[in-house]
Short mmCIF file of C-alpha atoms in Angstrom, two decimals:
data_model
loop_
_atom_site.label_atom_id
_atom_site.label_comp_id
_atom_site.label_asym_id
_atom_site.label_seq_id
_atom_site.Cartn_x
_atom_site.Cartn_y
_atom_site.Cartn_z
CA MET A 1 23.86 -3.42 14.83
CA THR A 2 24.06 -5.21 18.16
CA PRO A 3 24.88 -8.84 17.30
CA GLY A 4 21.83 -11.09 17.40
CA SER A 5 19.52 -8.42 18.76
CA GLY A 6 18.09 -6.79 15.65
CA GLU A 7 18.88 -3.47 17.34
CA ARG A 8 20.93 -0.64 15.88
CA ALA A 9 23.99 0.37 17.89
CA ASN A 10 25.67 3.78 17.87
CA GLU A 11 28.68 3.93 15.53
CA TYR A 12 30.24 6.90 17.33
CA ASP A 13 30.72 8.09 20.88
CA ALA A 14 27.59 9.87 22.08
CA ILE A 15 25.68 11.11 25.09
CA CYS A 16 22.75 9.16 26.51
CA ALA A 17 19.54 11.07 25.80
CA HIS A 18 18.13 9.78 29.12
CA CYS A 19 20.87 10.29 31.69
CA GLY A 20 23.38 12.51 29.92
CA ALA A 21 26.33 10.16 30.55
CA PRO A 22 28.81 9.19 27.80
CA VAL A 23 27.95 6.21 25.60
CA PRO A 24 31.07 4.74 23.89
CA ALA A 25 30.69 3.74 20.26
CA GLY A 26 29.04 0.38 19.79
CA THR A 27 27.70 0.12 23.35
CA GLY A 28 24.44 2.06 23.09
CA LEU A 29 21.17 1.75 21.23
CA LEU A 30 19.72 4.17 18.69
CA ARG A 31 16.12 5.29 18.72
CA HIS A 32 14.31 7.47 16.19
CA THR A 33 12.52 10.19 18.15
CA PRO A 34 10.64 13.37 17.20
CA HIS A 35 14.02 15.10 17.66
CA GLY A 36 15.84 12.74 15.28
CA TRP A 37 18.10 9.77 16.04
CA GLN A 38 19.21 9.65 19.67
CA THR A 39 21.56 7.33 21.59
CA TYR A 40 20.77 5.59 24.88
CA HIS A 41 22.45 3.24 27.29
CA PRO A 42 20.68 -0.10 26.71
CA PRO A 43 18.82 0.01 30.08
CA HIS A 44 17.62 3.54 29.32
CA ALA A 45 16.43 2.97 25.75
CA PRO A 46 12.67 3.22 25.22
CA PRO A 47 11.02 0.21 23.56
CA PRO A 48 11.52 0.05 19.79
CA GLY A 49 8.75 1.74 17.87
CA PRO A 50 7.82 4.87 15.99
CA PRO A 51 7.74 8.25 17.71
CA PRO A 52 4.59 8.52 19.83
CA PRO A 53 1.71 10.05 17.88
CA THR A 54 0.62 13.55 18.74
CA ASP A 55 -2.58 15.45 18.12
CA HIS A 56 -1.73 17.92 15.38
CA PRO A 57 -3.57 19.06 12.25
CA GLY A 58 -2.79 17.63 8.85
CA TRP A 59 -4.07 15.88 5.77
CA HIS A 60 -4.38 12.61 7.67
CA HIS A 61 -7.53 13.96 9.33
CA ARG A 62 -9.28 14.44 5.99
CA ARG A 63 -11.36 11.83 4.20
CA LEU A 64 -9.03 9.14 2.83
CA LEU A 65 -9.88 6.31 0.46
CA SER A 66 -7.68 3.21 0.29
CA LEU A 67 -7.43 0.85 -2.70
CA ASP A 68 -5.93 -2.62 -2.92
CA ILE A 69 -6.08 -5.46 -5.44
CA ALA A 70 -5.14 -9.13 -5.79
CA THR A 71 -3.78 -10.36 -9.12
CA THR A 72 -2.64 -13.49 -10.89
CA GLY A 73 1.01 -12.41 -10.92
CA HIS A 74 3.48 -9.52 -10.87
CA ARG A 75 3.65 -8.73 -14.61
CA PHE A 76 1.92 -5.39 -15.10
CA ALA A 77 1.11 -5.81 -18.79
CA ILE A 78 -0.05 -9.43 -18.60
CA ASP A 79 -1.48 -10.46 -15.24
CA ARG A 80 -5.05 -9.88 -14.24
CA ILE A 81 -6.89 -8.46 -11.28
CA VAL A 82 -8.97 -11.12 -9.52
CA SER A 83 -10.35 -9.09 -6.62
CA ALA A 84 -10.29 -5.54 -5.29
CA ALA A 85 -11.29 -3.56 -2.22
CA LEU A 86 -11.86 0.03 -1.17
CA ARG A 87 -11.83 1.27 2.43
CA SER A 88 -12.55 4.84 3.49
CA SER A 89 -11.63 6.68 6.67
CA ASP A 90 -15.31 7.30 7.43
CA GLY A 91 -15.96 3.56 7.67
CA GLU A 92 -17.36 2.79 4.23
CA GLU A 93 -16.20 -0.40 2.55
CA ARG A 94 -16.60 -2.20 -0.73
CA ASP A 95 -15.23 -5.50 -2.05
CA TRP A 96 -15.26 -7.06 -5.50
CA ALA A 97 -14.46 -10.50 -6.89
CA ILE A 98 -14.03 -11.19 -10.61
CA THR A 99 -15.70 -14.11 -12.32
CA PRO A 100 -13.13 -16.85 -13.07
CA GLY A 101 -12.78 -18.07 -16.61
CA ARG A 102 -12.84 -16.11 -19.86
CA GLU A 103 -15.07 -13.33 -21.06
CA ALA A 104 -16.16 -13.48 -24.69
CA GLY A 105 -14.76 -10.77 -26.89
CA ASP A 106 -11.90 -9.62 -24.68
CA GLY A 107 -9.15 -11.85 -26.07
CA GLY A 108 -9.43 -14.34 -23.24
CA VAL A 109 -9.46 -12.35 -20.04
CA ALA A 110 -9.79 -13.96 -16.65
CA GLY A 111 -13.52 -13.44 -16.40
CA ARG A 112 -16.65 -14.88 -17.95
CA GLY A 113 -20.20 -13.98 -18.85
CA GLY A 114 -21.85 -10.87 -20.19
CA GLY A 115 -22.97 -7.94 -18.13
CA ALA A 116 -19.99 -5.71 -18.76
CA SER A 117 -20.68 -2.00 -18.40
CA ALA A 118 -21.66 -0.16 -21.54
CA GLY A 119 -18.40 1.16 -22.90
CA PRO A 120 -15.56 3.19 -21.45
CA GLY A 121 -15.91 6.15 -19.16
CA ARG A 122 -17.15 6.60 -15.66
CA ALA A 123 -18.64 3.58 -13.97
CA PRO A 124 -22.41 3.26 -13.58
CA ASP A 125 -23.69 4.51 -10.27
CA ALA A 126 -22.54 1.84 -7.86
CA GLY A 127 -24.03 3.58 -4.84
CA PRO A 128 -22.11 4.34 -1.67
CA LEU A 129 -19.34 2.08 -0.50
CA SER A 130 -21.24 -0.64 1.24
CA GLY A 131 -20.47 -1.56 4.83
CA SER A 132 -19.48 -5.17 5.40
CA GLY A 133 -19.52 -5.12 9.18
CA ARG A 134 -15.72 -5.18 9.50
CA ALA A 135 -13.45 -2.51 10.82
CA PRO A 136 -11.05 -1.14 8.19
CA ASP A 137 -8.07 -2.89 9.75
CA SER A 138 -9.66 -6.27 10.28
CA GLY A 139 -8.74 -9.35 8.30
CA ARG A 140 -10.70 -11.71 6.12
CA GLY A 141 -10.39 -15.17 4.66
CA PRO A 142 -8.87 -16.53 1.44
CA HIS A 143 -9.84 -14.96 -1.86
CA GLY A 144 -9.61 -15.90 -5.52
CA ASP A 145 -10.41 -19.38 -6.76
CA PRO A 146 -11.99 -21.66 -4.14
CA GLY A 147 -9.30 -23.41 -2.18
CA ARG A 148 -6.51 -21.53 -3.92
CA LYS A 149 -4.77 -18.34 -2.90
CA ILE A 150 -3.91 -15.87 -5.63
CA GLU A 151 -0.31 -14.76 -5.36
CA PRO A 152 0.53 -11.45 -7.02
CA GLY A 153 4.23 -12.14 -6.44
CA LEU A 154 5.63 -8.71 -5.57
CA SER A 155 7.54 -8.36 -2.34
CA ALA A 156 7.13 -5.14 -0.40
CA SER A 157 10.39 -5.68 1.43
CA SER A 158 12.13 -4.57 -1.75
CA GLY A 159 9.16 -3.08 -3.53
CA LEU A 160 10.59 -4.37 -6.78
CA THR A 161 11.37 -8.05 -6.98
CA PRO A 162 9.10 -11.07 -7.29
CA GLY A 163 8.54 -12.95 -4.09
CA PRO A 164 6.39 -15.77 -2.80
CA GLY A 165 3.18 -15.06 -1.02
CA SER A 166 0.75 -12.20 -1.48
CA GLY A 167 1.31 -9.11 -3.54
CA ARG A 168 3.17 -7.06 -0.99
CA GLU A 169 4.15 -9.38 1.80
CA PRO A 170 5.21 -12.89 0.97
CA GLY A 171 4.95 -15.78 3.34
CA VAL A 172 3.38 -13.98 6.31
CA ALA A 173 1.29 -16.30 8.43
CA PRO A 174 -1.48 -15.29 10.84
CA THR A 175 -0.48 -14.71 14.44
CA PRO A 176 0.20 -18.05 16.17
CA GLY A 177 -2.83 -19.19 18.11
CA ALA A 178 -5.18 -16.91 16.19
CA ALA A 179 -7.71 -18.87 14.17
CA PRO A 180 -8.31 -17.11 10.86
CA THR A 181 -11.99 -16.46 10.35
CA PRO A 182 -13.10 -16.72 6.73
CA THR A 183 -15.32 -13.85 5.71
CA PRO A 184 -18.09 -13.94 3.15
CA GLN A 185 -16.87 -13.15 -0.33
CA PRO A 186 -18.75 -10.81 -2.66
CA PRO A 187 -20.49 -12.47 -5.60
CA PRO A 188 -18.15 -12.67 -8.60
CA LEU A 189 -18.86 -10.21 -11.40
CA PRO A 190 -17.56 -9.82 -14.98
CA PRO A 191 -14.13 -8.16 -15.02
CA ALA A 192 -15.14 -5.12 -17.08
CA GLN A 193 -17.96 -4.33 -14.68
CA VAL A 194 -15.70 -4.60 -11.64
CA LEU A 195 -12.91 -2.55 -13.19
CA ASP A 196 -15.27 0.21 -14.29
CA GLU A 197 -16.89 0.41 -10.87
CA VAL A 198 -13.54 0.51 -9.06
CA ALA A 199 -12.10 3.11 -11.43
CA GLY A 200 -15.27 5.20 -11.25
CA LEU A 201 -15.25 5.38 -7.46
CA VAL A 202 -11.51 6.09 -7.35
CA ALA A 203 -11.82 8.82 -10.01
CA GLU A 204 -14.73 10.41 -8.18
CA HIS A 205 -12.69 10.54 -4.99
CA LEU A 206 -9.62 12.01 -6.71
CA ALA A 207 -11.73 14.57 -8.57
CA SER A 208 -12.85 15.89 -5.18
CA GLY A 209 -9.21 16.69 -4.39
CA GLU A 210 -8.92 14.14 -1.59
CA ILE A 211 -6.09 11.65 -1.10
CA LEU A 212 -6.16 8.08 -2.42
CA VAL A 213 -4.11 5.69 -0.28
CA VAL A 214 -2.33 2.89 -2.18
CA TRP A 215 0.32 0.67 -0.62
CA PHE A 216 3.07 0.22 -3.25
CA ALA A 217 1.20 2.46 -5.67
CA PRO A 218 3.32 1.67 -8.77
CA TYR A 219 2.27 -1.98 -8.59
CA VAL A 220 -1.44 -1.41 -7.95
CA LEU A 221 -2.05 1.60 -10.19
CA THR A 222 0.05 0.36 -13.12
CA THR A 223 -1.81 -2.96 -13.08
CA LEU A 224 -5.16 -1.18 -12.85
CA HIS A 225 -4.21 1.07 -15.78
CA ALA A 226 -3.33 -1.92 -17.98
CA GLU A 227 -6.48 -3.80 -17.02
CA LEU A 228 -8.74 -0.84 -17.84
CA LEU A 229 -7.16 -0.50 -21.28
CA ARG A 230 -7.41 -4.24 -21.86
CA HIS A 231 -11.18 -4.03 -21.43
CA GLY A 232 -11.63 -0.90 -23.54
CA LEU A 233 -12.35 1.23 -20.48
CA ALA A 234 -11.09 4.73 -19.79
CA PRO A 235 -8.03 4.67 -17.50
CA LEU A 236 -7.71 6.91 -14.46
CA SER A 237 -5.56 9.35 -16.44
CA VAL A 238 -8.60 10.02 -18.67
CA ARG A 239 -11.18 9.94 -15.91
CA VAL A 240 -9.21 12.47 -13.84
CA PRO A 241 -7.99 15.04 -16.37
CA ALA A 242 -6.28 17.12 -13.69
CA GLY A 243 -3.94 14.19 -12.98
CA VAL A 244 -4.02 10.97 -10.98
CA GLY A 245 -3.40 12.45 -7.55
CA PRO A 246 -3.03 13.19 -4.78
CA ILE A 247 -1.79 9.71 -3.87
CA CYS A 248 -0.43 8.60 -0.50
CA ASP A 249 1.81 5.53 -0.55
CA PRO A 250 2.50 4.51 3.08
CA LEU A 251 5.45 2.38 1.93
CA VAL A 252 7.17 5.46 0.50
CA LEU A 253 6.28 7.51 3.60
CA ASP A 254 7.65 4.93 6.02
CA ARG A 255 10.89 4.47 4.09
CA HIS A 256 11.37 8.24 4.05
CA ALA A 257 10.44 8.89 7.69
CA ASP A 258 12.46 5.98 9.14
CA ARG A 259 15.09 5.35 6.51
CA TYR A 260 17.55 3.25 8.51
CA ARG A 261 15.18 0.99 10.46
CA PRO A 262 16.33 -2.62 10.05
CA GLY A 263 13.97 -5.41 9.13
CA SER A 264 11.22 -6.04 6.62
CA ARG A 265 9.19 -3.29 5.02
CA SER A 266 6.30 -5.57 4.08
CA LEU A 267 2.84 -4.20 4.78
CA HIS A 268 2.45 -6.69 7.61
CA ALA A 269 5.77 -5.72 9.20
CA VAL A 270 5.17 -1.98 8.91
CA ALA A 271 1.65 -2.32 10.27
CA ASP A 272 3.04 -4.26 13.22
CA TRP A 273 5.66 -1.54 13.82
CA TYR A 274 2.90 1.04 14.18
CA GLY A 275 0.70 -1.26 16.27
CA ILE A 276 -1.92 -1.76 13.55
CA PRO A 277 -3.73 -5.13 13.36
CA HIS A 278 -3.34 -6.95 10.05
CA LEU A 279 -4.56 -10.50 10.44
CA HIS A 280 -4.89 -11.60 6.81
CA PRO A 281 -2.03 -10.30 4.65
CA GLY A 282 -2.75 -10.59 0.95
CA GLU A 283 -6.49 -10.06 1.31
CA PRO A 284 -7.39 -6.84 -0.54
CA GLY A 285 -9.83 -5.76 2.16
CA SER A 286 -7.38 -6.40 4.98
CA ASP A 287 -4.51 -4.84 3.05
CA ALA A 288 -6.53 -1.75 2.12
CA GLY A 289 -7.58 -1.33 5.75
CA ALA A 290 -4.02 -1.67 7.03
CA ALA A 291 -2.72 0.81 4.45
CA LEU A 292 -5.46 3.25 5.39
CA ALA A 293 -4.55 2.99 9.07
CA LEU A 294 -0.88 3.54 8.23
CA ALA A 295 -1.73 6.63 6.18
CA ARG A 296 -3.15 8.11 9.39
CA ALA A 297 -0.60 6.71 11.84
CA ILE A 298 2.63 7.72 10.05
CA PRO A 299 1.89 11.47 9.82
CA ALA A 300 0.56 11.34 13.39
CA SER A 301 4.06 10.24 14.45
CA TYR A 302 5.89 12.59 12.06
CA PRO A 303 4.34 16.09 12.12
CA THR A 304 6.57 17.30 9.27
CA LEU A 305 4.74 14.88 6.98
CA ALA A 306 1.34 15.93 8.27
CA ARG A 307 2.11 19.60 7.58
CA LEU A 308 2.53 19.00 3.84
CA SER A 309 -0.30 20.15 1.62
CA ARG A 310 -1.97 17.44 -0.42
CA PRO A 311 -0.27 18.49 -3.69
CA ALA A 312 3.09 18.78 -1.90
CA LEU A 313 2.65 15.32 -0.36
CA HIS A 314 2.12 13.86 -3.82
CA THR A 315 5.09 15.67 -5.35
CA GLU A 316 7.48 14.84 -2.51
CA GLN A 317 6.71 11.14 -2.82
CA ILE A 318 7.80 11.21 -6.47
CA ILE A 319 11.18 12.50 -5.28
CA TRP A 320 11.45 10.15 -2.30
CA TYR A 321 10.51 7.09 -4.36
CA ALA A 322 13.11 7.99 -6.99
CA GLU A 323 15.73 8.16 -4.23
CA GLN A 324 14.58 4.87 -2.72
CA THR A 325 14.74 3.03 -6.05
CA GLU A 326 17.85 4.63 -7.55
CA ARG A 327 19.59 1.24 -7.54
CA HIS A 328 16.66 -0.29 -9.44
CA PRO A 329 16.57 1.39 -12.86
CA ASP A 330 13.72 -0.86 -14.00
CA ALA A 331 11.42 0.23 -11.17
CA PRO A 332 8.09 1.57 -12.46
CA ALA A 333 7.54 5.29 -12.04
CA TRP A 334 5.62 6.58 -9.05
CA PRO A 335 2.67 6.61 -8.73
CA PHE A 336 2.22 4.49 -11.89
CA GLU A 337 3.23 3.97 -15.52
CA GLU A 338 0.86 4.18 -18.47
CA ILE A 339 1.75 0.86 -20.08
CA GLU A 340 -0.04 -0.97 -22.87
CA PRO A 341 -1.48 -4.38 -21.95
CA LEU A 342 -0.45 -7.52 -23.79
CA PRO A 343 -3.09 -9.89 -25.20
CA TRP A 344 -3.83 -12.95 -23.10
CA GLU A 345 -2.56 -15.31 -25.83
CA GLU A 346 0.92 -13.76 -25.79
CA ASN A 347 1.76 -14.94 -22.30
CA GLY A 348 1.20 -18.63 -23.04
CA SER A 349 -1.54 -18.92 -20.42
#
């Protein structure tokens, strides 16, 4: 690494990919190109960034659906979902907020009032994903309790450890000079109703054989699984008998495609690397939109990823994630773990 520059220097003598002249070890800059890592004299190095996207066929041109949630914490078996969002590659959007408080009969869940869907299984017909007038990669304002930001507490830079800030990217502020624009929040609904609707739409999409995009899938899908069981609702593993897949986790893809890139791997940082706007990190709608855009941008820059079939993409990520987390034996399985939820009273809340 070149001192103070954040750049990666060549460890060995090499040849400049631009001019063909020798580059002594430690004096050049490395760039990840479609041909692999290449060395340049500093004046000849292209700007840092992913390989330029190309127009080639692949799964990233199919219909993709992106899911994101906000929760009360990072404990899969205990913490609750407080809001959720879906974004699709054909421009459809849907957002949910969960009623604060407690819902009678559920052991004290973070929700209140009747109106829960009638029993487990597929959600009632929620209609098409409703458009909210925002592009999939736009931001939106604070969510959760009025005047309070919900902090799921998982850091995407490690993908494993608790961190301050939103679920996958702690402490990221909006771009200096950009005034965040609060966006209208959906009316809060009872938790069982929200969870059943979300799971029903996700299951319907997966049953069609298309890819579900989930940034840091083990966190989102494990939490969703526990919440569905907590409310007596059928989990995705029951709703999709063929298996919960195919899943695309852009965090796993980026770590595999550009393994040695220095710096943060938060959703905000990775989106910025690929030139994707992400104005409101931690907002489920903004996060789902950014993850969706990454699921299209990463394979556009790495054709070998785009050429994978949908089942192969899912299977390869299981292997890549296991390699990426081999030093973290407590990491949840990819894409999720079927854990049993703990009653609300057991966590002292």
